[in-house]
Amino acid sequence: MREQQVESYPYCTHYGVNLLILCLLFFFVCQLHAQSPESSSTSCKAYITESFIAKAIPNNPVERPTTGWAKVEHFPDFINSHWKDYKGNAWYKIHWTYDCKNKPDHPLSLVISHINMAGKVYLNDDLLWKDQSLTEPLSRSWNIPRSWQIPISALKTKENTIWIYVASASIQEGNLGHVHIGPYNQLLPLYQEYQFKQKTLISIGFLINVIIGIFYFMVWIIYRKESAYLWISANVLFWLGYSLFFLLYSTPLSSIQVDRLLAWLFSTYTLVSCVSIWRFANLKFPRIEKLLLFIFFLATAVLAVIPDEYLKQTIHFFFILNMIIFLLENSTYPFLTYKSKQIEVYLMAGLHAFFVPVAIHDAYQILTYQNEFWSPFISPFSALFLGLLLGLRLYRNNKVISRFNKTLKDEIDNVTQKLSSSLNSQYQLALENIRLQERVNLSRDLHDGIGGSIVRSIELVSRNDHLEKEKFLSILKLLSNDLRQIIDHGSSLDAKIPDSPILWAAPTRHRFMEIFDELHIAAHWQIPDKWNKSPTPLQCLTLTRILEEALTNIIKHSQASEISIGLEQTEQALILNIRDNGVGFDPECIIEAKHIGLQSMKIRAQRANGTLNILSSGRGTHIQVMLSF
């Protein structure tokens, strides 16, 4: 982790310096906008002599009142400062004079910083301008600066009057912003300053937030597990919805509906902001988040159904509550994240700590119905800062992924090497097992094949006191043939399957019939003419070896005078039956004594997916081998 932080510091420093330079340039430009040019050398002067305000005649925005005028000391002026709890419209009467000894170098200009909420302006008795709608839904001129050029020919010789009608909303307090009258060249920079602070900055911040919100949402689509990206994009979305009403000139909603919606948007923005920055630092506070969710539903329900006469107090309550939550969130976040050891989390904490004085200042401006906000200046930079944090987080994640990939590759190479070594060892063990198995198979084949032939030869020799040469050569030839059969076909699973059961039994029958004749043993062979279902090479070999071992044991031990060999075929199995009328034996005792012949017969049957059953008594023995297809 320490190495990861060190690698990310040059990246952070580079973008941090760039951001600092951009901030300095931006405030330098703002300062240039704020500075008014030096006074013109012209001798023409226009100045306001006195101003008055009067309540408008209800439902009559055209006729001006003749009585009830109160003096206005300065601008901006708030209607409620003259008549407490008054919710109606008002007229302003501004007297001014214009003194110009010489021919004017520039036309006159009238600049008004804002009219809350809508209005119209007269020069003497001539209409200069009016909003599109002076009744609900009102036009929204509360954040729009206005400028007009006044023709010299329209002026009176001595005193002139500016009449301003202000249509106020029921919730927001009606007011008239700064009013300036003077040469155009002097007031143009002032108008541009108002335009820059009240519209241009907000528009720039709005567009940057749109881009940043889209980026965070797109990154969340790629990295679904990073829920912080979704929360931040939602946070930006609600801030955009709130900021949009700073830019709109008109809406289809009434002022009451707009105020309800703005209060809900601000409440939602505040609550989502808490969760978004917590998720960015991988923090969760389930109980607090449930409380925030309860506040969200409470605000949604109350703002939706509260009667209009209580709406203003309700909006103030939720605004103060959300400001408390917002201030607590931003002031405590640095303390909650000091152990995170992630540079982007520290930067996020610094950004939200910087929001604290801005939020306090703007909250005061809103509660006192003033219009000098800091947030428009901060919004573009906070949006760019969020973009920087996104870049840092992606850069850090990319470094983590690269390091993980390298570690994973090293581990895979190490495991591959170990696996290769293990497989090689297993391969050597498998080869050794194969050799041992071949030896075991060879020993069984020698025992069942050559061993049986030797037993038969011994019996023949023992019964002939004078063994002729031809007979001896026949015995040797028989042993040679058995050895050749073991070599060629003994353990081979690729041996050719006999065409019929008779051909399968023929070699064994030929080898044993001679000794049976010498021993006066009557042998009965019951072999079918053809295969009902062709067996496998392993099955043929298994039946042959078991048959040879069984007949050899009969010769050696049974003292039988009659034997029968039968092969049966069913749809599911091949069944070999070997019976004799000898003295019998106890199969259990023989098996427990690990008799090589019987053990070999049993193992062969199991290898061929079969069973070996032995029944024996004093009247004979029955051996049955069943091999399933």
XYZ file of C-alpha atoms in Angstrom:
629
model
C 0.000 0.000 0.000
C 2.844 2.392 0.855
C 4.498 1.724 -2.496
C 1.198 2.343 -4.236
C 0.814 5.736 -2.534
C 4.341 6.807 -3.439
C 3.747 5.933 -7.080
C 0.507 7.953 -7.154
C 2.037 11.104 -5.587
C 3.711 12.428 -8.808
C 0.435 11.965 -10.636
C -1.514 13.770 -7.918
C 1.073 16.570 -7.660
C 1.008 17.160 -11.400
C -2.758 17.516 -11.560
C -2.914 19.387 -8.286
C -0.500 22.070 -9.585
C -2.493 22.343 -12.803
C -5.710 22.762 -10.848
C -4.125 25.444 -8.636
C -2.941 27.378 -11.688
C -6.409 27.114 -13.213
C -7.966 28.450 -10.003
C -5.606 31.432 -9.921
C -6.305 32.251 -13.553
C -10.029 31.951 -12.957
C -10.039 34.321 -9.989
C -7.824 36.712 -11.922
C -10.437 36.783 -14.671
C -13.172 37.255 -12.080
C -11.235 40.196 -10.647
C -10.964 41.755 -14.086
C -14.727 41.369 -14.498
C -15.330 42.883 -11.099
C -13.242 45.963 -11.756
C -15.054 48.863 -13.324
C -13.192 50.955 -15.853
C -11.981 54.372 -14.965
C -14.508 57.139 -15.130
C -15.041 58.666 -18.500
C -13.775 62.100 -19.104
C -17.211 63.127 -20.285
C -18.997 65.807 -18.292
C -22.372 64.050 -18.665
C -23.765 62.686 -15.394
C -26.874 60.708 -14.438
C -27.794 60.104 -10.809
C -30.751 58.947 -8.783
C -32.270 61.634 -6.603
C -34.864 59.649 -4.650
C -36.751 56.374 -4.763
C -40.138 55.236 -3.484
C -42.187 52.040 -3.187
C -45.918 51.453 -2.998
C -48.221 48.467 -2.861
C -49.642 47.536 -6.232
C -53.374 47.690 -6.770
C -54.603 44.062 -6.395
C -55.223 42.273 -9.688
C -54.286 45.409 -11.620
C -50.661 45.374 -12.793
C -51.226 48.332 -15.140
C -52.525 51.179 -12.991
C -49.968 52.796 -10.730
C -50.915 53.697 -7.152
C -51.361 57.365 -6.304
C -50.972 57.045 -2.544
C -49.126 54.914 -0.007
C -45.622 55.623 -1.282
C -42.740 54.880 1.117
C -39.200 56.095 0.696
C -36.510 53.630 -0.368
C -33.118 54.269 1.186
C -30.954 51.979 -0.939
C -30.966 49.042 -3.336
C -31.391 46.081 -3.203
C -34.727 46.741 -1.526
C -37.048 44.118 -0.020
C -40.795 44.643 -0.041
C -41.222 43.065 3.404
C -38.871 45.632 4.895
C -41.657 48.176 4.358
C -44.725 46.024 5.092
C -44.198 42.941 7.199
C -45.882 39.747 5.964
C -47.073 41.506 2.816
C -47.266 38.963 -0.020
C -48.486 41.153 -2.849
C -46.840 43.011 -5.704
C -45.286 46.469 -5.624
C -44.351 49.499 -7.716
C -41.024 51.303 -7.474
C -40.730 54.975 -8.482
C -37.158 56.119 -9.085
C -36.511 59.838 -9.790
C -33.249 60.692 -11.501
C -31.643 63.568 -13.365
C -29.337 63.777 -16.294
C -26.866 66.610 -16.588
C -24.829 66.912 -19.783
C -23.230 70.191 -20.735
C -21.719 68.893 -23.950
C -22.895 66.470 -26.584
C -22.722 62.980 -24.954
C -20.014 60.611 -26.179
C -22.003 57.465 -25.175
C -25.668 56.619 -24.841
C -27.278 56.299 -21.426
C -27.815 52.867 -19.944
C -30.078 51.416 -17.236
C -28.838 48.282 -15.448
C -30.862 46.254 -12.909
C -29.128 43.269 -11.263
C -32.357 41.304 -10.756
C -36.095 41.503 -10.193
C -37.638 38.968 -7.850
C -39.696 37.344 -9.244
C -40.882 39.082 -12.431
C -41.594 42.614 -13.533
C -41.762 45.392 -16.088
C -39.924 48.691 -16.506
C -41.113 52.100 -17.722
C -39.080 55.172 -18.618
C -41.379 58.027 -17.666
C -44.546 56.707 -19.360
C -42.887 54.597 -22.045
C -42.612 50.819 -21.595
C -38.983 49.701 -21.855
C -39.459 46.006 -21.098
C -41.686 43.474 -19.401
C -41.448 39.788 -18.496
C -43.401 37.257 -20.480
C -45.660 36.400 -17.564
C -46.557 38.640 -14.642
C -49.092 36.156 -13.277
C -48.692 32.539 -12.216
C -46.739 30.762 -13.482
C -44.452 33.783 -13.181
C -41.400 34.399 -15.312
C -38.202 33.882 -13.345
C -36.142 37.094 -13.496
C -34.864 36.728 -9.953
C -31.360 35.780 -11.105
C -31.178 37.552 -14.476
C -29.436 40.932 -14.872
C -31.041 43.399 -17.294
C -29.567 46.253 -19.313
C -31.253 48.824 -21.587
C -29.968 51.756 -23.610
C -31.971 54.933 -23.016
C -32.363 57.219 -25.999
C -31.479 60.851 -25.178
C -34.461 62.023 -27.132
C -36.821 60.252 -24.739
C -35.563 62.174 -21.699
C -37.181 65.179 -20.077
C -35.203 68.324 -19.552
C -35.104 68.199 -15.768
C -36.266 65.156 -13.816
C -37.043 61.719 -15.211
C -38.741 58.728 -13.594
C -38.121 54.978 -13.826
C -41.244 52.964 -12.948
C -40.617 49.299 -12.025
C -43.405 46.846 -11.358
C -42.359 43.835 -9.234
C -44.509 40.696 -9.251
C -43.408 38.660 -6.231
C -43.922 34.983 -5.509
C -45.924 33.939 -2.496
C -43.038 32.107 -0.768
C -39.969 33.988 -1.898
C -39.780 37.579 -0.668
C -40.182 40.094 -3.504
C -37.295 42.487 -3.983
C -35.577 44.717 -6.479
C -31.822 44.412 -7.000
C -29.183 47.055 -7.681
C -30.311 49.862 -9.985
C -27.734 51.844 -11.968
C -28.184 54.705 -14.449
C -25.214 56.127 -16.311
C -23.170 56.201 -19.494
C -23.205 52.920 -21.383
C -19.407 52.542 -21.408
C -19.319 52.798 -17.603
C -22.202 50.432 -16.895
C -21.330 47.785 -19.480
C -18.551 46.202 -17.318
C -20.914 46.277 -14.342
C -23.625 44.502 -16.319
C -21.048 41.964 -17.575
C -20.006 41.335 -13.978
C -23.596 40.632 -12.968
C -24.036 38.416 -16.012
C -20.846 36.542 -15.252
C -21.671 35.888 -11.595
C -25.395 35.198 -11.947
C -25.568 33.293 -15.251
C -22.222 32.455 -16.891
C -20.640 30.859 -13.833
C -23.743 28.809 -13.116
C -23.946 27.693 -16.761
C -20.275 26.661 -16.783
C -20.690 24.768 -13.520
C -23.872 23.135 -14.829
C -22.183 21.875 -18.010
C -19.107 20.621 -16.145
C -21.313 18.807 -13.643
C -23.239 17.184 -16.497
C -19.992 15.833 -17.961
C -18.633 14.684 -14.586
C -21.935 13.023 -13.680
C -21.982 11.142 -16.990
C -18.366 10.039 -16.487
C -19.067 8.712 -12.986
C -22.156 6.864 -14.216
C -20.280 5.310 -17.164
C -17.451 4.218 -14.870
C -20.020 2.658 -12.527
C -21.475 0.697 -15.457
C -17.999 -0.780 -16.004
C -17.196 -1.264 -12.290
C -20.553 -2.247 -10.790
C -19.023 -3.196 -7.451
C -17.873 0.419 -6.905
C -21.190 1.773 -5.635
C -19.533 5.104 -4.783
C -19.536 6.012 -8.487
C -23.297 5.508 -8.716
C -23.926 7.515 -5.557
C -21.732 10.391 -6.754
C -23.436 10.429 -10.158
C -26.833 10.517 -8.366
C -25.543 13.309 -6.129
C -24.472 15.310 -9.182
C -27.847 14.612 -10.809
C -29.820 16.103 -7.909
C -27.476 19.100 -7.769
C -28.076 19.630 -11.481
C -31.819 19.501 -10.899
C -31.473 22.107 -8.156
C -29.146 24.314 -10.229
C -31.381 24.116 -13.275
C -33.884 26.508 -11.697
C -31.112 29.123 -11.426
C -30.939 29.075 -15.226
C -34.560 28.665 -16.301
C -36.414 31.827 -17.307
C -39.847 30.234 -17.336
C -41.464 26.980 -16.252
C -44.946 25.493 -16.549
C -44.983 25.193 -12.748
C -46.338 27.797 -10.392
C -44.050 29.468 -7.870
C -45.519 27.310 -5.097
C -44.813 24.120 -7.062
C -41.298 25.268 -7.905
C -40.573 26.014 -4.241
C -41.819 22.568 -3.212
C -39.677 20.899 -5.869
C -36.581 22.946 -4.979
C -36.927 22.096 -1.295
C -37.260 18.395 -2.130
C -34.283 18.478 -4.515
C -32.089 20.178 -1.923
C -33.114 17.686 0.783
C -32.414 14.748 -1.514
C -29.093 16.228 -2.639
C -27.977 16.658 0.973
C -28.866 13.102 1.985
C -27.361 11.511 -1.146
C -24.216 13.622 -0.659
C -23.662 12.016 2.764
C -23.885 8.475 1.427
C -21.801 9.229 -1.688
C -18.750 10.520 0.172
C -19.014 7.716 2.736
C -19.052 5.127 -0.021
C -16.095 6.855 -1.691
C -14.092 6.132 1.469
C -15.626 2.620 1.795
C -17.529 3.660 4.923
C -20.964 2.471 6.002
C -23.119 3.697 8.876
C -26.308 1.587 8.717
C -28.175 3.324 11.533
C -27.352 6.830 10.337
C -28.236 5.880 6.771
C -31.604 4.543 7.932
C -32.183 7.849 9.738
C -31.317 9.772 6.559
C -33.676 7.562 4.590
C -36.427 8.326 7.116
C -35.752 12.071 6.750
C -35.941 11.704 2.969
C -39.357 10.007 3.088
C -40.556 12.491 5.709
C -39.495 15.471 3.595
C -41.038 13.932 0.484
C -44.373 13.310 2.176
C -44.573 16.625 4.040
C -43.546 18.786 1.079
C -46.088 17.008 -1.096
C -49.147 17.511 1.133
C -48.442 20.546 3.355
C -50.998 23.369 2.770
C -49.695 26.485 1.023
C -50.109 28.721 4.085
C -47.607 26.573 6.016
C -45.243 25.900 3.142
C -42.833 28.754 3.847
C -42.218 27.686 7.447
C -41.910 24.035 6.331
C -39.343 24.892 3.669
C -37.347 26.912 6.208
C -37.450 23.994 8.664
C -36.176 21.431 6.160
C -33.630 23.885 4.785
C -32.153 24.455 8.246
C -32.278 20.704 8.994
C -30.505 19.864 5.747
C -27.922 22.582 6.301
C -27.153 21.104 9.729
C -26.780 17.648 8.164
C -24.643 19.081 5.357
C -22.356 20.954 7.762
C -21.994 17.933 10.053
C -21.249 15.721 7.066
C -18.548 18.020 5.680
C -16.943 18.916 9.007
C -16.723 15.321 10.294
C -15.631 13.682 7.052
C -11.908 14.519 7.471
C -11.932 12.856 10.903
C -13.687 9.765 9.577
C -11.200 9.269 6.745
C -7.838 10.081 8.294
C -6.945 6.370 8.422
C -7.897 5.593 4.830
C -4.344 6.124 3.440
C -5.795 6.958 0.026
C -4.810 10.259 -1.533
C -8.122 10.734 -3.352
C -10.065 10.260 -0.102
C -7.907 12.907 1.609
C -8.559 15.280 -1.291
C -12.287 14.585 -1.075
C -12.159 15.382 2.652
C -10.348 18.642 1.914
C -12.934 19.591 -0.710
C -15.839 19.021 1.660
C -14.084 20.842 4.496
C -13.817 23.797 2.114
C -17.575 23.581 1.548
C -18.297 24.450 5.203
C -17.700 28.244 5.065
C -19.275 28.404 1.600
C -22.403 26.636 2.836
C -22.671 28.911 5.891
C -22.327 32.044 3.752
C -24.872 30.936 1.127
C -27.319 29.749 3.781
C -27.198 33.212 5.326
C -27.784 34.771 1.896
C -30.812 32.571 1.294
C -32.367 33.104 4.732
C -31.917 36.887 4.420
C -33.148 36.895 0.783
C -29.902 38.264 -0.594
C -28.285 37.370 -3.883
C -24.507 37.325 -3.272
C -23.774 33.579 -3.390
C -20.346 31.928 -3.323
C -21.477 28.555 -4.611
C -21.569 29.637 -8.303
C -17.848 30.392 -8.020
C -17.162 27.072 -6.310
C -19.358 24.802 -8.434
C -17.117 24.627 -11.559
C -14.046 23.915 -9.437
C -15.776 21.313 -7.280
C -16.971 19.549 -10.445
C -13.454 19.607 -11.918
C -12.131 18.411 -8.587
C -14.543 15.458 -8.679
C -13.177 14.665 -12.140
C -9.646 14.769 -10.718
C -10.674 12.416 -7.888
C -12.200 10.021 -10.398
C -8.955 10.022 -12.365
C -6.915 9.394 -9.213
C -9.190 6.537 -8.136
C -9.022 4.895 -11.568
C -5.247 5.412 -11.672
C -4.839 3.813 -8.261
C -7.155 0.926 -9.162
C -5.207 0.403 -12.370
C -1.959 0.233 -10.400
C -3.532 -2.250 -7.995
C -4.800 -4.359 -10.895
C -1.394 -4.246 -12.608
C 0.353 -5.279 -9.404
C -2.213 -8.013 -8.835
C -1.772 -9.275 -12.397
C 1.984 -9.405 -11.931
C 1.624 -11.227 -8.623
C -0.922 -13.563 -10.176
C 1.395 -14.284 -13.102
C 4.259 -15.049 -10.736
C 2.033 -17.319 -8.683
C 0.755 -19.060 -11.810
C 4.321 -19.615 -13.021
C 5.293 -20.961 -9.607
C 2.258 -23.233 -9.405
C 2.807 -24.343 -13.015
C 6.364 -25.291 -12.198
C 5.265 -27.183 -9.085
C 2.451 -28.846 -10.997
C 4.831 -29.845 -13.777
C 7.194 -31.343 -11.230
C 4.302 -33.109 -9.496
C 2.929 -34.429 -12.793
C 6.368 -35.674 -13.743
C 6.642 -37.483 -10.417
C 3.169 -38.937 -10.873
C 4.107 -39.971 -14.398
C 7.173 -41.802 -13.102
C 5.054 -43.475 -10.418
C 2.482 -44.423 -13.046
C 5.193 -45.966 -15.196
C 6.463 -47.903 -12.216
C 2.923 -49.062 -11.415
C 2.460 -50.141 -15.013
C 5.668 -52.152 -14.842
C 4.564 -53.758 -11.592
C 1.114 -54.467 -13.027
C 2.654 -56.037 -16.096
C 4.781 -58.223 -13.863
C 1.709 -59.258 -11.856
C -0.213 -59.985 -15.069
C 2.719 -61.899 -16.453
C 3.017 -63.924 -13.238
C -0.708 -64.741 -13.390
C -0.449 -65.752 -17.026
C 2.592 -67.902 -16.308
C 0.805 -69.468 -13.362
C -2.452 -70.062 -15.216
C -0.859 -71.047 -18.530
C 2.591 -72.542 -18.133
C 1.793 -73.663 -14.583
C -1.200 -75.652 -15.799
C 0.837 -77.173 -18.627
C 3.597 -78.167 -16.224
C 1.026 -79.789 -13.906
C -0.415 -81.749 -16.813
C 3.073 -82.777 -17.933
C 3.976 -83.903 -14.447
C 0.860 -86.064 -14.279
C 1.636 -87.616 -17.660
C 5.238 -88.335 -16.709
C 4.261 -89.748 -13.313
C 1.849 -92.207 -14.943
C 4.369 -93.476 -17.523
C 7.379 -95.415 -16.219
C 8.884 -95.623 -19.643
C 8.260 -92.344 -21.444
C 8.846 -92.582 -25.148
C 10.836 -89.966 -27.001
C 7.886 -88.873 -29.087
C 5.747 -88.484 -25.981
C 8.415 -86.396 -24.272
C 8.810 -84.177 -27.342
C 5.017 -83.746 -27.413
C 5.079 -82.522 -23.822
C 7.885 -80.056 -24.602
C 6.072 -78.862 -27.728
C 2.910 -78.303 -25.674
C 4.861 -76.220 -23.166
C 6.423 -74.225 -26.025
C 3.002 -73.542 -27.543
C 1.615 -72.401 -24.202
C 4.580 -70.053 -23.761
C 4.098 -68.670 -27.261
C 0.390 -68.120 -26.567
C 1.209 -66.171 -23.392
C 3.731 -64.027 -25.265
C 1.409 -63.346 -28.211
C -1.976 -63.124 -26.581
C -1.685 -63.484 -22.829
C -2.222 -59.931 -21.573
C -3.139 -58.274 -24.829
C -6.531 -56.620 -24.957
C -6.209 -56.286 -28.719
C -6.248 -60.047 -29.315
C -8.634 -61.218 -31.974
C -12.024 -62.412 -30.729
C -12.746 -66.003 -31.814
C -15.467 -66.272 -34.441
C -17.526 -68.649 -32.305
C -17.587 -70.066 -28.766
C -16.402 -73.432 -30.124
C -13.266 -71.807 -31.553
C -12.745 -70.014 -28.255
C -12.819 -73.291 -26.259
C -10.910 -75.385 -28.799
C -7.275 -74.639 -27.701
C -8.037 -75.254 -24.019
C -10.053 -78.343 -24.813
C -7.211 -79.754 -26.942
C -4.584 -79.227 -24.231
C -6.604 -80.811 -21.425
C -8.342 -83.726 -23.194
C -5.142 -85.763 -23.461
C -4.449 -85.593 -19.726
C -8.137 -86.239 -18.987
C -7.891 -89.405 -21.057
C -4.732 -90.465 -19.208
C -6.436 -89.822 -15.867
C -9.665 -91.506 -16.964
C -11.669 -88.336 -16.374
C -14.814 -88.055 -18.453
C -15.139 -84.478 -19.719
C -18.402 -83.066 -21.104
C -18.225 -79.827 -23.086
C -21.429 -77.870 -23.662
C -20.419 -74.951 -25.872
C -22.877 -73.047 -28.126
C -22.237 -72.861 -31.851
C -22.200 -69.026 -32.140
C -22.085 -65.827 -30.158
C -25.428 -64.234 -29.376
C -23.552 -61.071 -28.498
C -19.889 -60.647 -29.277
C -17.734 -60.470 -26.127
C -14.732 -58.197 -25.635
C -11.118 -59.425 -25.896
C -10.766 -58.966 -22.127
C -13.805 -61.176 -21.479
C -12.487 -63.922 -23.755
C -9.063 -63.822 -22.110
C -10.602 -63.809 -18.611
C -12.796 -66.862 -19.284
C -9.844 -68.711 -20.833
C -7.521 -68.117 -17.858
C -10.187 -68.963 -15.273
C -11.100 -72.134 -17.190
C -7.427 -73.204 -17.392
C -6.863 -72.564 -13.678
C -10.060 -74.412 -12.699
C -9.202 -77.472 -14.849
C -5.640 -77.494 -13.508
C -6.951 -77.470 -9.921
C -9.303 -80.351 -10.788
C -6.358 -82.364 -12.076
C -4.220 -81.596 -9.025
C -6.679 -81.778 -6.162
C -10.188 -82.998 -6.942
C -9.711 -86.744 -7.634
C -12.761 -86.315 -9.851
C -13.839 -88.903 -12.431
C -16.235 -86.672 -14.294
C -16.324 -83.005 -15.154
C -18.555 -80.751 -17.244
C -17.782 -77.398 -18.842
C -20.678 -75.234 -20.048
C -20.907 -71.763 -21.556
C -24.241 -69.963 -21.455
C -25.259 -66.671 -23.104
C -27.939 -64.224 -21.988
C -28.771 -60.685 -23.041
C -26.838 -59.311 -20.103
C -23.969 -61.706 -19.438
C -21.713 -64.612 -20.351
C -21.869 -67.471 -17.822
C -19.168 -70.156 -17.541
C -20.015 -73.204 -15.389
C -17.376 -75.772 -14.365
C -18.518 -78.810 -12.348
C -16.733 -81.916 -11.049
C -17.606 -84.876 -8.806
C -14.392 -84.732 -6.808
C -13.695 -84.569 -3.086
C -14.407 -80.830 -2.845
C -12.867 -78.246 -0.505
C -13.758 -75.343 1.763
C -13.681 -72.205 -0.429
C -13.509 -69.828 2.535
C -10.450 -71.482 4.013
C -8.699 -71.555 0.678
C -9.435 -67.880 -0.014
C -8.294 -66.858 3.478
C -5.106 -68.810 2.914
C -4.617 -66.643 -0.193
C -4.361 -69.531 -2.618
C -2.670 -68.035 -5.681
C -4.896 -69.794 -8.203
C -8.208 -68.835 -6.635
C -6.977 -65.287 -5.955
C -5.972 -64.956 -9.597
C -9.395 -66.227 -10.743
C -11.212 -63.775 -8.497
C -9.095 -60.773 -9.570
C -9.528 -61.606 -13.251
C -13.311 -61.791 -12.870
C -13.428 -58.424 -11.106
C -11.248 -56.764 -13.771
C -13.700 -57.933 -16.442
C -16.701 -56.520 -14.529
C -17.770 -59.972 -13.410
C -18.230 -62.210 -10.425
C -16.752 -65.589 -9.366
C -18.885 -67.936 -7.279
C -17.623 -71.278 -5.859
C -19.817 -73.951 -4.310
C -18.062 -77.050 -3.014
C -18.914 -80.096 -0.854
C -17.833 -83.694 -0.449
C -19.755 -84.594 -3.600
C -18.044 -82.127 -5.913
C -17.409 -78.493 -6.799
C -19.281 -75.953 -8.911
C -17.457 -72.853 -10.187
C -19.512 -70.188 -11.928
C -18.110 -67.109 -13.659
C -20.561 -64.396 -14.758
C -19.285 -61.497 -16.921
C -21.711 -58.685 -17.656
C -21.786 -57.084 -21.099
